[in-house]
Amino acid sequence: MGTDDVPLDDKAKRMRDLLSSFYSPDPSSTPNAPSKHGTLDAINTTSFDPDQYMNLLVQKSNLEALLKRHVEMAAEIKNLDTDLQMLVYENYNKFISATDSIKRMKSNIVGMEANMGQLLDKIMSVQSRSDGVNTSLFEKREHIEKLHRTRNLLRKVQFIYDLPARLGKCIKSEAYADAVKFYTGAMPIFKAYGDSSFQDCKRASEDAVAIIVKNLQGKLFSDSESIQARAEAAVLLKQLDFPASVREFAEAIRAYRIIFPDSGRQLITLAQDLVINHFETTEQYVKRRISSANLLGVLRTIWADVLLMDEVLHEAVLPDFSLEAAQGAVKKYVASTFTYLLQDISDVLLRVNVSPKEAAEEHPLQVALEASRKAVLQGSMDVLLDFCQFLDDDLGLLVKLRDFIIDWVQEGFQGFLSALDDRFLLLSGRKNSSSPDQGLTEGAHSEKVLAGLVLVLAQLSIFIEQTVIPRITEEIAASFSGGGARGIENGPAFVPGEICRIFRSAGEKLLHHYVNMRTQRVSALLRKRFSTPNWVKHKEPREVHMFVDLFLQELKAIGIEVKQILPQGLLRKHWRSDSNGSTTSSRSNPLRDDKMSRSNTQRARSQLLETHLAKLFKQKVEIFTKVEYTQESVVTTIVKLCLKSLQEFVRLQTFNRSGFQQIQLDIQFLRTPLKEIVEDEAVIDFLLDEVIVAASERCLDPTPLEPPILDRLIQAKLAKLKEQNPITP
Amino acid sequence: MQGGSSGIGYGLKYQARCISDVKADTDHTSFITGTLSLREENEVHLIRLSSGGTELICEGLFSHPNEIWDLSSCPFDQRIFSTVFSTGESYGAAIWQIPELYGQLNSPQLERIASLDAHVGKINCVLWWPSGRHDKLISIDDENLFLWSLDCSKKAAQVQSKESSGMLHYLSGGAWDPHDVNAVAATCESSVQFWDLRTMKKTSAIERAHIRNANYDMKKKHILVTAEDESGIHIWDLRKPKIPVKELPGHTHWTWAVTCNPEYDGLILSAGTDSTVNLWLAPISAGDEPNSEA
């Protein structure tokens, strides 16, 4: 090993060693390379061997070098020693100071626990004392509050009792303002308790007030009083809410005018305020449900008053002023009448929702339809008659408003019918209202909408379109036509064509919605039927599966519902299948089977093949036709959609031979009952065949059941059904 | 623009349920479709629209071992696609690659890159992330959601995480959010569940029964379009999942599948069991109408 090689090797080795000692988890597993070769710098490693080191040193260096090395080493050793000592001293220092601080801490804390305990005790005692104080004072406090309340009450009662005396005093001193103030303050209590507890007081004060009023009136009408006084009197009378009859008011005004020729403005404002008040009261009144006769009566009185005042106060131009005010009142009346009509109709319809099972009627839907039809037609006619009264009356006020009334009635009907349409859609759950706060409840479909209600609404829409709107148009043309206040360019306010269109489309939408709702229910049933069993490992078919019972039951329920509401179709088509060219009918006919010469399986197989071929040449049958408003059409559409769903469910599964045979059996059983309830038998045949074809394509071994077995199982099912319903309809 | 256009037809020998557009092929309009035949030999066809736009030409025909229930093309490599297949009794899912220069080989065979074999039972679909290069896949079976990491060069797919959808929730399909690589929607019997892939937990759900297909809008975030069996098409804003933003009538029977156009806002294509395909214009702020049928 040459000396040149050794340093290089050593360096590399040293690097490798350092790295390996750093990375290796177990120091004893470091490779033994250093011990083999040995390096001068290996003095710091764990595998240092002094003999080897010495040997190497002696080998490599001369005497001088050795001595130098010796000196170096001594120095290093001394350094290391001092370092060591320093470290030790420092360590010890630190330990000692740590011990000291811990000792101090301990002494500090020792006393604390005792202090804490004392503190806790003291606080507990304070708390218990405070509780004691509270409880002992509690009753007293309650008592005090009760007494306080009683005192207030007594003060009030005292006030009431003193009222008559006080009023008398005021009358004597003619301090009418105070009197009125006291009286109005006591009014609420009289209203509440006047009949029971404070009868005497009430009577006495009412007498006193009557005297005051008389005096005030006297003041008002006597010419000898000052303006101030009379004005005060008038104001006080008003405060007392005294129904100063207009006649007296007119007298008063006349008097005023004589005295004060230039107080016109105030009087005008006063008179106008009076009129406004009257009409506001009227508007409140019309919010309630009144007939137009009542309103007429009210308007008549008001108008009489107005005319009276007009004689006295021409500059106020009261008639025109009251015309404007009257407009508001009449318009509101028209609007509220329509709102009530809408409410009535909704109520009738909502009655359907209320547990039809408990209803005593056999045909709840029919009853509901009749009731709602009547509500709509009769209601509209009544409303129109009502409004006619307005036009026939010759009250001056109404004559002037005639044009407006015509417009309002027409617009009202337009608005009402649109609102009715909206309400129908809302009731059927078809329309999601777009307002955000309603949206949350709508989205959860919290209200269960009965399918029957939807059907009723559909039929009702058609009734409205066909009957009600023409009637309304007639009536309007008879009574409410000619010269509305709207300009010619705006056109008439009531546009029957548009409304008819709206209701027709609503009717269609509702009918589709009904069909969808019903179909969804049946789909759920079919979905369960086809996704539950393991079709690939299906057992031999023993009997017709019970889902056909459920299916037919649902269809029967739909039939009952539909019969109550919709009319029958015009012609019932009877299609016998022997006119069909296809050989898909595997209808059970025992006579035919006996005459078959070929083997049964082969015949069944070839039937399937012929189905395929025949399909190519048969005319494409329209499955999805428009739904009409007849019983048969609705039922047929539902059945068609359900059968299509059935086919789609079948296409998603994979069957073994028995599974396929089960499907074949079920479908064959369904053929007859379904054909009885629909109007187009060919389509049903087609759809059922499609199901069989789809099943055969998804089957690992599509061998159909032999016809005799098929017939036997079907007969067995029919017999079982007859057993269960001894009175077969 | 006109209703009832006839379209261009291409015939397959057997029934097929799946077709997927090859997004990664930006030079041509190509589709991959696979057959669903229980007893015959199944095939995968690669078809391309001719440059004149008048006919569909078969560019490649490959045999596939079993009937194909779901097929999806990889969005970043046009020769890779995933299939879910069944022997009639058991299901499997795999990633395939069309061999290079398939046009020149005599009978080109698909190379199986990876098998997604952690499933037991019925597998529904495999999802790729639609917005670009991503080495993860999602596969959904009846009760579980699996997240796989796929390494095409090493030809291996490993399950990264798996989560069950809970009792009584049968998953049927799903869609991957193109705007968020960690969000996926899974359609289930009575709702659409939204999952966060990092925690594998459900974050929210839309309660709605019988949704067959769901598709995210590629342009707008938070917009999801769903196809329901009988109720038609609904457009949802995921920030307010209680009521849909808009409802479209859909089809006469079931609406089976729905997709949003990745380029034009508001164009939605839907297919239904009434044998029609409808194109809808439904921008989120204005009205809607069906355009054409085929």
Coordinates of N, CA and C in Angstrom, one line a residue, chain A residues 166-167 169-182 212 232 236:
Chain A
R166 N -115.9 66.3 39.6 CA -115.0 67.2 39.0 C -115.6 67.9 37.8
L167 N -116.4 67.1 37.0 CA -117.0 67.6 35.8 C -118.0 68.7 36.2
K169 N -117.8 70.6 38.8 CA -117.1 71.8 39.1 C -116.6 72.6 37.9
C170 N -116.2 71.8 36.9 CA -115.7 72.5 35.7 C -116.9 73.2 35.0
I171 N -118.0 72.5 35.0 CA -119.2 73.2 34.4 C -119.4 74.5 35.0
K172 N -119.4 74.4 36.4 CA -119.7 75.7 37.1 C -118.7 76.8 36.7
S173 N -117.4 76.4 36.7 CA -116.4 77.4 36.4 C -116.1 77.5 34.9
E174 N -116.9 76.8 34.1 CA -116.8 77.0 32.6 C -115.4 76.6 32.1
A175 N -114.7 75.8 32.8 CA -113.4 75.3 32.3 C -113.6 74.1 31.5
Y176 N -114.2 74.3 30.3 CA -114.7 73.1 29.5 C -113.5 72.3 29.0
A177 N -112.4 73.0 28.7 CA -111.2 72.3 28.2 C -110.8 71.2 29.1
D178 N -110.7 71.6 30.4 CA -110.2 70.6 31.4 C -111.2 69.4 31.5
A179 N -112.5 69.8 31.4 CA -113.5 68.8 31.5 C -113.4 67.8 30.4
V180 N -113.2 68.3 29.3 CA -113.1 67.4 28.1 C -111.9 66.5 28.3
K181 N -110.8 67.1 28.8 CA -109.6 66.3 28.9 C -109.8 65.2 29.9
F182 N -110.5 65.5 31.0 CA -110.7 64.5 32.0 C -111.6 63.4 31.4
I212 N -122.3 69.6 29.3 CA -121.1 70.3 28.7 C -121.4 70.5 27.3
E232 N -112.9 77.3 20.2 CA -112.6 76.3 21.2 C -113.7 75.3 21.4
L236 N -113.5 71.4 20.9 CA -113.8 70.4 22.1 C -114.9 69.5 21.6

